[in-house]
Amino acid sequence: MSKRWFVFGISGATCSGKTSLANRLHKELKNSIIIHQDNYFLPVDDPRHIKIEELNHFNWEIITSMDMEKMRSDILKLIESSPNESELSEKTHDKNILIIEGFLLFKCKVISTLCDQKYFITLTEEQCWERRKGRVYDPPDVPGYFEKAVWPEYLKHKNQLMEDKDLCKTITFIDGSNSKEEIFQMIFTEIKKMLSSNFSHY
């Protein structure tokens, strides 16, 4: 990774507050750029989608529902290039920050390895459903989708992270039932400390 960039990833359960947290950090860290994994979902007519036959609905909870090759490429191009002044609202001692956010972020080894710091926000099934059921997606969830796909895929992904001991050691797990403000302040404070120490000797 280029020393010009400090990269951190925010992942976790659906509706755990990842995007709101990433957007707020992006707003506060004036010399930052943000990339959302959700922007890389394949079009609905892409033949690579996997259908859940009993629901007659695509499984959007798996890594193959996204164009991860393009996401990796976009990230690598960004950190390997010199940032434009127009892209960064402020540059402070060349401490350029890349925020990457997405629910399956650390499933991509290239992206996971690039992250200097990783956060994963957890929720219980009840908390996740309470938040998810009030949201409207495009395409919208069909009845049974949460039970058949959303929650099982989240558990599978989280368990895979936990079983990878080397990877797990690099992830800070956060209880998503804490207030958004509490989570933000904890991460914001930690990142500022890391930026100060990580770049002080460059």
PDB file of C-alpha atoms in Angstrom:
ATOM      1  CA  MET A   1       0.000   0.000   0.000  1.00  0.00           C
ATOM      2  CA  SER A   2       1.178   3.466  -0.783  1.00  0.00           C
ATOM      3  CA  LYS A   3       2.304   5.343   2.294  1.00  0.00           C
ATOM      4  CA  ARG A   4       0.288   8.291   1.039  1.00  0.00           C
ATOM      5  CA  TRP A   5      -2.911   6.462   1.981  1.00  0.00           C
ATOM      6  CA  PHE A   6      -4.445   5.283   5.227  1.00  0.00           C
ATOM      7  CA  VAL A   7      -7.170   2.760   4.370  1.00  0.00           C
ATOM      8  CA  PHE A   8      -9.868   1.513   6.702  1.00  0.00           C
ATOM      9  CA  GLY A   9     -12.843  -0.746   6.113  1.00  0.00           C
ATOM     10  CA  ILE A  10     -16.266  -0.789   7.736  1.00  0.00           C
ATOM     11  CA  SER A  11     -18.293  -3.973   7.385  1.00  0.00           C
ATOM     12  CA  GLY A  12     -20.985  -5.871   9.242  1.00  0.00           C
ATOM     13  CA  ALA A  13     -24.625  -6.848   9.252  1.00  0.00           C
ATOM     14  CA  THR A  14     -27.209  -5.323   6.960  1.00  0.00           C
ATOM     15  CA  CYS A  15     -28.843  -2.267   8.565  1.00  0.00           C
ATOM     16  CA  SER A  16     -26.109  -2.076  11.214  1.00  0.00           C
ATOM     17  CA  GLY A  17     -25.332   1.565  10.443  1.00  0.00           C
ATOM     18  CA  LYS A  18     -22.265   0.987   8.245  1.00  0.00           C
ATOM     19  CA  THR A  19     -23.168   3.501   5.561  1.00  0.00           C
ATOM     20  CA  SER A  20     -24.255   6.230   7.978  1.00  0.00           C
ATOM     21  CA  LEU A  21     -21.055   5.753   9.970  1.00  0.00           C
ATOM     22  CA  ALA A  22     -18.852   5.787   6.863  1.00  0.00           C
ATOM     23  CA  ASN A  23     -20.568   8.900   5.501  1.00  0.00           C
ATOM     24  CA  ARG A  24     -20.151  10.745   8.791  1.00  0.00           C
ATOM     25  CA  LEU A  25     -16.489   9.804   9.043  1.00  0.00           C
ATOM     26  CA  HIS A  26     -16.036  10.959   5.459  1.00  0.00           C
ATOM     27  CA  LYS A  27     -17.614  14.292   6.380  1.00  0.00           C
ATOM     28  CA  GLU A  28     -15.415  14.735   9.462  1.00  0.00           C
ATOM     29  CA  LEU A  29     -12.188  13.513   7.854  1.00  0.00           C
ATOM     30  CA  LYS A  30     -11.902  16.267   5.290  1.00  0.00           C
ATOM     31  CA  ASN A  31      -9.022  14.649   3.402  1.00  0.00           C
ATOM     32  CA  SER A  32     -10.919  11.428   2.754  1.00  0.00           C
ATOM     33  CA  ILE A  33     -12.496   9.544  -0.137  1.00  0.00           C
ATOM     34  CA  ILE A  34     -15.254   6.958   0.339  1.00  0.00           C
ATOM     35  CA  ILE A  35     -16.123   3.860  -1.680  1.00  0.00           C
ATOM     36  CA  HIS A  36     -19.367   1.933  -1.073  1.00  0.00           C
ATOM     37  CA  GLN A  37     -19.519  -1.762  -1.936  1.00  0.00           C
ATOM     38  CA  ASP A  38     -23.257  -1.416  -2.635  1.00  0.00           C
ATOM     39  CA  ASN A  39     -22.395   0.568  -5.760  1.00  0.00           C
ATOM     40  CA  TYR A  40     -20.967  -2.600  -7.303  1.00  0.00           C
ATOM     41  CA  PHE A  41     -24.073  -4.799  -7.334  1.00  0.00           C
ATOM     42  CA  LEU A  42     -24.583  -6.454 -10.703  1.00  0.00           C
ATOM     43  CA  PRO A  43     -27.544  -5.213 -12.780  1.00  0.00           C
ATOM     44  CA  VAL A  44     -30.732  -7.171 -12.199  1.00  0.00           C
ATOM     45  CA  ASP A  45     -30.534  -8.697 -15.696  1.00  0.00           C
ATOM     46  CA  ASP A  46     -26.960  -9.970 -15.271  1.00  0.00           C
ATOM     47  CA  PRO A  47     -26.810 -13.752 -15.903  1.00  0.00           C
ATOM     48  CA  ARG A  48     -24.305 -14.249 -13.081  1.00  0.00           C
ATOM     49  CA  HIS A  49     -26.970 -13.812 -10.418  1.00  0.00           C
ATOM     50  CA  ILE A  50     -27.925 -16.868  -8.372  1.00  0.00           C
ATOM     51  CA  LYS A  51     -31.655 -17.391  -7.869  1.00  0.00           C
ATOM     52  CA  ILE A  52     -33.286 -18.746  -4.708  1.00  0.00           C
ATOM     53  CA  GLU A  53     -35.741 -20.976  -6.517  1.00  0.00           C
ATOM     54  CA  GLU A  54     -38.281 -21.329  -3.711  1.00  0.00           C
ATOM     55  CA  LEU A  55     -38.563 -17.534  -3.464  1.00  0.00           C
ATOM     56  CA  ASN A  56     -38.143 -16.825  -7.191  1.00  0.00           C
ATOM     57  CA  HIS A  57     -35.744 -14.075  -6.115  1.00  0.00           C
ATOM     58  CA  PHE A  58     -32.041 -13.456  -6.610  1.00  0.00           C
ATOM     59  CA  ASN A  59     -29.685 -13.871  -3.677  1.00  0.00           C
ATOM     60  CA  TRP A  60     -28.208 -10.402  -3.201  1.00  0.00           C
ATOM     61  CA  GLU A  61     -26.414 -11.420   0.024  1.00  0.00           C
ATOM     62  CA  ILE A  62     -23.504 -13.227  -1.609  1.00  0.00           C
ATOM     63  CA  ILE A  63     -20.235 -11.928  -3.042  1.00  0.00           C
ATOM     64  CA  THR A  64     -21.073 -13.162  -6.566  1.00  0.00           C
ATOM     65  CA  SER A  65     -23.964 -10.674  -6.721  1.00  0.00           C
ATOM     66  CA  MET A  66     -21.331  -7.943  -7.081  1.00  0.00           C
ATOM     67  CA  ASP A  67     -18.697  -6.938  -9.604  1.00  0.00           C
ATOM     68  CA  MET A  68     -15.821  -7.337  -7.170  1.00  0.00           C
ATOM     69  CA  GLU A  69     -13.246  -7.264  -9.957  1.00  0.00           C
ATOM     70  CA  LYS A  70     -14.288  -3.708 -10.801  1.00  0.00           C
ATOM     71  CA  MET A  71     -14.320  -2.721  -7.125  1.00  0.00           C
ATOM     72  CA  ARG A  72     -10.801  -4.064  -6.588  1.00  0.00           C
ATOM     73  CA  SER A  73      -9.629  -2.354  -9.749  1.00  0.00           C
ATOM     74  CA  ASP A  74     -11.151   0.998  -8.766  1.00  0.00           C
ATOM     75  CA  ILE A  75      -9.556   0.863  -5.313  1.00  0.00           C
ATOM     76  CA  LEU A  76      -6.121  -0.122  -6.605  1.00  0.00           C
ATOM     77  CA  LYS A  77      -6.183   2.581  -9.266  1.00  0.00           C
ATOM     78  CA  LEU A  78      -7.082   5.153  -6.637  1.00  0.00           C
ATOM     79  CA  ILE A  79      -4.380   4.336  -4.113  1.00  0.00           C
ATOM     80  CA  GLU A  80      -1.721   3.894  -6.779  1.00  0.00           C
ATOM     81  CA  SER A  81      -2.404   7.328  -8.250  1.00  0.00           C
ATOM     82  CA  SER A  82      -1.671  10.736  -6.815  1.00  0.00           C
ATOM     83  CA  PRO A  83      -4.947  12.242  -5.601  1.00  0.00           C
ATOM     84  CA  ASN A  84      -6.185  15.339  -7.393  1.00  0.00           C
ATOM     85  CA  GLU A  85      -6.669  18.478  -5.368  1.00  0.00           C
ATOM     86  CA  SER A  86     -10.281  18.478  -6.538  1.00  0.00           C
ATOM     87  CA  GLU A  87     -10.842  14.990  -5.144  1.00  0.00           C
ATOM     88  CA  LEU A  88      -9.613  15.829  -1.668  1.00  0.00           C
ATOM     89  CA  SER A  89     -11.156  18.831   0.033  1.00  0.00           C
ATOM     90  CA  GLU A  90      -8.091  19.214   2.218  1.00  0.00           C
ATOM     91  CA  LYS A  91      -4.660  17.674   2.294  1.00  0.00           C
ATOM     92  CA  THR A  92      -2.960  17.585   5.641  1.00  0.00           C
ATOM     93  CA  HIS A  93       0.669  16.480   5.468  1.00  0.00           C
ATOM     94  CA  ASP A  94      -0.269  14.077   2.666  1.00  0.00           C
ATOM     95  CA  LYS A  95      -2.376  11.959   5.019  1.00  0.00           C
ATOM     96  CA  ASN A  96      -4.880  10.765   2.451  1.00  0.00           C
ATOM     97  CA  ILE A  97      -7.661   8.584   3.789  1.00  0.00           C
ATOM     98  CA  LEU A  98      -9.693   5.957   1.967  1.00  0.00           C
ATOM     99  CA  ILE A  99     -12.891   4.728   3.633  1.00  0.00           C
ATOM    100  CA  ILE A 100     -14.273   1.476   2.189  1.00  0.00           C
ATOM    101  CA  GLU A 101     -17.711   0.328   3.329  1.00  0.00           C
ATOM    102  CA  GLY A 102     -19.729  -2.801   2.600  1.00  0.00           C
ATOM    103  CA  PHE A 103     -21.397  -5.839   4.113  1.00  0.00           C
ATOM    104  CA  LEU A 104     -19.026  -8.375   2.514  1.00  0.00           C
ATOM    105  CA  LEU A 105     -15.919  -6.222   2.469  1.00  0.00           C
ATOM    106  CA  PHE A 106     -13.455  -8.595   4.132  1.00  0.00           C
ATOM    107  CA  LYS A 107     -14.531 -11.530   1.972  1.00  0.00           C
ATOM    108  CA  CYS A 108     -12.340 -10.000  -0.724  1.00  0.00           C
ATOM    109  CA  LYS A 109      -8.760 -10.809   0.289  1.00  0.00           C
ATOM    110  CA  VAL A 110      -7.200  -8.015  -1.780  1.00  0.00           C
ATOM    111  CA  ILE A 111      -9.410  -5.344  -0.211  1.00  0.00           C
ATOM    112  CA  SER A 112      -9.115  -6.831   3.263  1.00  0.00           C
ATOM    113  CA  THR A 113      -5.307  -6.847   3.036  1.00  0.00           C
ATOM    114  CA  LEU A 114      -5.257  -3.215   1.914  1.00  0.00           C
ATOM    115  CA  CYS A 115      -7.117  -2.074   5.040  1.00  0.00           C
ATOM    116  CA  ASP A 116      -4.891  -0.659   7.772  1.00  0.00           C
ATOM    117  CA  GLN A 117      -7.822  -0.970  10.145  1.00  0.00           C
ATOM    118  CA  LYS A 118     -10.981  -3.081   9.930  1.00  0.00           C
ATOM    119  CA  TYR A 119     -14.303  -2.679  11.747  1.00  0.00           C
ATOM    120  CA  PHE A 120     -17.229  -5.120  11.750  1.00  0.00           C
ATOM    121  CA  ILE A 121     -20.579  -4.116  13.255  1.00  0.00           C
ATOM    122  CA  THR A 122     -22.699  -6.954  14.649  1.00  0.00           C
ATOM    123  CA  LEU A 123     -26.430  -7.217  15.330  1.00  0.00           C
ATOM    124  CA  THR A 124     -28.708  -9.869  16.785  1.00  0.00           C
ATOM    125  CA  GLU A 125     -31.320 -11.411  14.498  1.00  0.00           C
ATOM    126  CA  GLU A 126     -34.082  -9.479  16.258  1.00  0.00           C
ATOM    127  CA  GLN A 127     -32.271  -6.145  15.935  1.00  0.00           C
ATOM    128  CA  CYS A 128     -31.459  -6.796  12.303  1.00  0.00           C
ATOM    129  CA  TRP A 129     -35.048  -7.706  11.399  1.00  0.00           C
ATOM    130  CA  GLU A 130     -36.484  -4.686  13.222  1.00  0.00           C
ATOM    131  CA  ARG A 131     -34.303  -2.398  11.132  1.00  0.00           C
ATOM    132  CA  ARG A 132     -34.523  -4.317   7.861  1.00  0.00           C
ATOM    133  CA  LYS A 133     -38.313  -4.672   7.713  1.00  0.00           C
ATOM    134  CA  GLY A 134     -38.754  -0.903   7.522  1.00  0.00           C
ATOM    135  CA  ARG A 135     -36.448  -0.458   4.545  1.00  0.00           C
ATOM    136  CA  VAL A 136     -37.357  -0.543   0.884  1.00  0.00           C
ATOM    137  CA  TYR A 137     -34.865  -2.128  -1.493  1.00  0.00           C
ATOM    138  CA  ASP A 138     -34.659  -2.207  -5.270  1.00  0.00           C
ATOM    139  CA  PRO A 139     -35.641  -4.881  -6.039  1.00  0.00           C
ATOM    140  CA  PRO A 140     -37.727  -5.118  -2.851  1.00  0.00           C
ATOM    141  CA  ASP A 141     -37.394  -8.028  -0.420  1.00  0.00           C
ATOM    142  CA  VAL A 142     -39.942 -10.773  -0.991  1.00  0.00           C
ATOM    143  CA  PRO A 143     -41.670 -12.572   1.923  1.00  0.00           C
ATOM    144  CA  GLY A 144     -39.259 -15.040   3.503  1.00  0.00           C
ATOM    145  CA  TYR A 145     -36.129 -13.429   2.036  1.00  0.00           C
ATOM    146  CA  PHE A 146     -34.787 -12.299   5.416  1.00  0.00           C
ATOM    147  CA  GLU A 147     -35.193 -15.776   6.918  1.00  0.00           C
ATOM    148  CA  LYS A 148     -33.972 -17.678   3.857  1.00  0.00           C
ATOM    149  CA  ALA A 149     -31.109 -15.443   2.713  1.00  0.00           C
ATOM    150  CA  VAL A 150     -30.304 -12.257   4.644  1.00  0.00           C
ATOM    151  CA  TRP A 151     -29.776 -13.708   8.112  1.00  0.00           C
ATOM    152  CA  PRO A 152     -28.281 -17.121   7.169  1.00  0.00           C
ATOM    153  CA  GLU A 153     -25.789 -15.499   4.786  1.00  0.00           C
ATOM    154  CA  TYR A 154     -24.770 -12.961   7.442  1.00  0.00           C
ATOM    155  CA  LEU A 155     -24.183 -15.718  10.007  1.00  0.00           C
ATOM    156  CA  LYS A 156     -22.199 -17.748   7.488  1.00  0.00           C
ATOM    157  CA  HIS A 157     -20.035 -14.757   6.612  1.00  0.00           C
ATOM    158  CA  LYS A 158     -19.432 -13.782  10.236  1.00  0.00           C
ATOM    159  CA  ASN A 159     -18.546 -17.364  11.182  1.00  0.00           C
ATOM    160  CA  GLN A 160     -16.056 -17.561   8.304  1.00  0.00           C
ATOM    161  CA  LEU A 161     -14.374 -14.394   9.579  1.00  0.00           C
ATOM    162  CA  MET A 162     -14.237 -15.783  13.119  1.00  0.00           C
ATOM    163  CA  GLU A 163     -12.762 -19.085  11.916  1.00  0.00           C
ATOM    164  CA  ASP A 164      -9.958 -17.300  10.056  1.00  0.00           C
ATOM    165  CA  LYS A 165      -7.864 -16.623  13.154  1.00  0.00           C
ATOM    166  CA  ASP A 166      -5.267 -14.459  11.421  1.00  0.00           C
ATOM    167  CA  LEU A 167      -7.932 -12.291   9.805  1.00  0.00           C
ATOM    168  CA  CYS A 168     -10.065 -12.166  12.946  1.00  0.00           C
ATOM    169  CA  LYS A 169      -7.176 -10.720  14.947  1.00  0.00           C
ATOM    170  CA  THR A 170      -7.079  -7.724  12.603  1.00  0.00           C
ATOM    171  CA  ILE A 171     -10.807  -6.909  12.937  1.00  0.00           C
ATOM    172  CA  THR A 172     -12.401  -4.782  15.648  1.00  0.00           C
ATOM    173  CA  PHE A 173     -15.891  -6.157  16.280  1.00  0.00           C
ATOM    174  CA  ILE A 174     -18.452  -3.584  17.408  1.00  0.00           C
ATOM    175  CA  ASP A 175     -21.854  -4.165  19.036  1.00  0.00           C
ATOM    176  CA  GLY A 176     -24.334  -2.481  16.713  1.00  0.00           C
ATOM    177  CA  SER A 177     -26.874  -2.100  19.506  1.00  0.00           C
ATOM    178  CA  ASN A 178     -24.773   0.754  20.872  1.00  0.00           C
ATOM    179  CA  SER A 179     -25.873   4.231  19.823  1.00  0.00           C
ATOM    180  CA  LYS A 180     -24.667   5.584  16.479  1.00  0.00           C
ATOM    181  CA  GLU A 181     -23.009   8.470  18.314  1.00  0.00           C
ATOM    182  CA  GLU A 182     -21.141   6.154  20.663  1.00  0.00           C
ATOM    183  CA  ILE A 183     -19.867   4.010  17.780  1.00  0.00           C
ATOM    184  CA  PHE A 184     -18.858   7.063  15.769  1.00  0.00           C
ATOM    185  CA  GLN A 185     -16.944   8.691  18.622  1.00  0.00           C
ATOM    186  CA  MET A 186     -15.080   5.477  19.425  1.00  0.00           C
ATOM    187  CA  ILE A 187     -13.954   4.919  15.827  1.00  0.00           C
ATOM    188  CA  PHE A 188     -13.288   8.584  15.072  1.00  0.00           C
ATOM    189  CA  THR A 189     -11.054   8.913  18.129  1.00  0.00           C
ATOM    190  CA  GLU A 190      -9.212   5.703  17.282  1.00  0.00           C
ATOM    191  CA  ILE A 191      -8.640   6.689  13.657  1.00  0.00           C
ATOM    192  CA  LYS A 192      -7.293  10.122  14.602  1.00  0.00           C
ATOM    193  CA  LYS A 193      -4.801   8.451  16.950  1.00  0.00           C
ATOM    194  CA  MET A 194      -3.749   5.991  14.258  1.00  0.00           C
ATOM    195  CA  LEU A 195      -3.310   8.717  11.682  1.00  0.00           C
ATOM    196  CA  SER A 196      -1.161  10.698  14.063  1.00  0.00           C
ATOM    197  CA  SER A 197       1.106   7.777  14.942  1.00  0.00           C
ATOM    198  CA  ASN A 198       1.189   5.995  11.578  1.00  0.00           C
ATOM    199  CA  PHE A 199       2.215   9.003   9.571  1.00  0.00           C
ATOM    200  CA  SER A 200       4.407  10.823  12.082  1.00  0.00           C
ATOM    201  CA  HIS A 201       7.557   9.054  10.864  1.00  0.00           C
ATOM    202  CA  TYR A 202       6.961   9.432   7.113  1.00  0.00           C
TER     203      TYR A 202
END
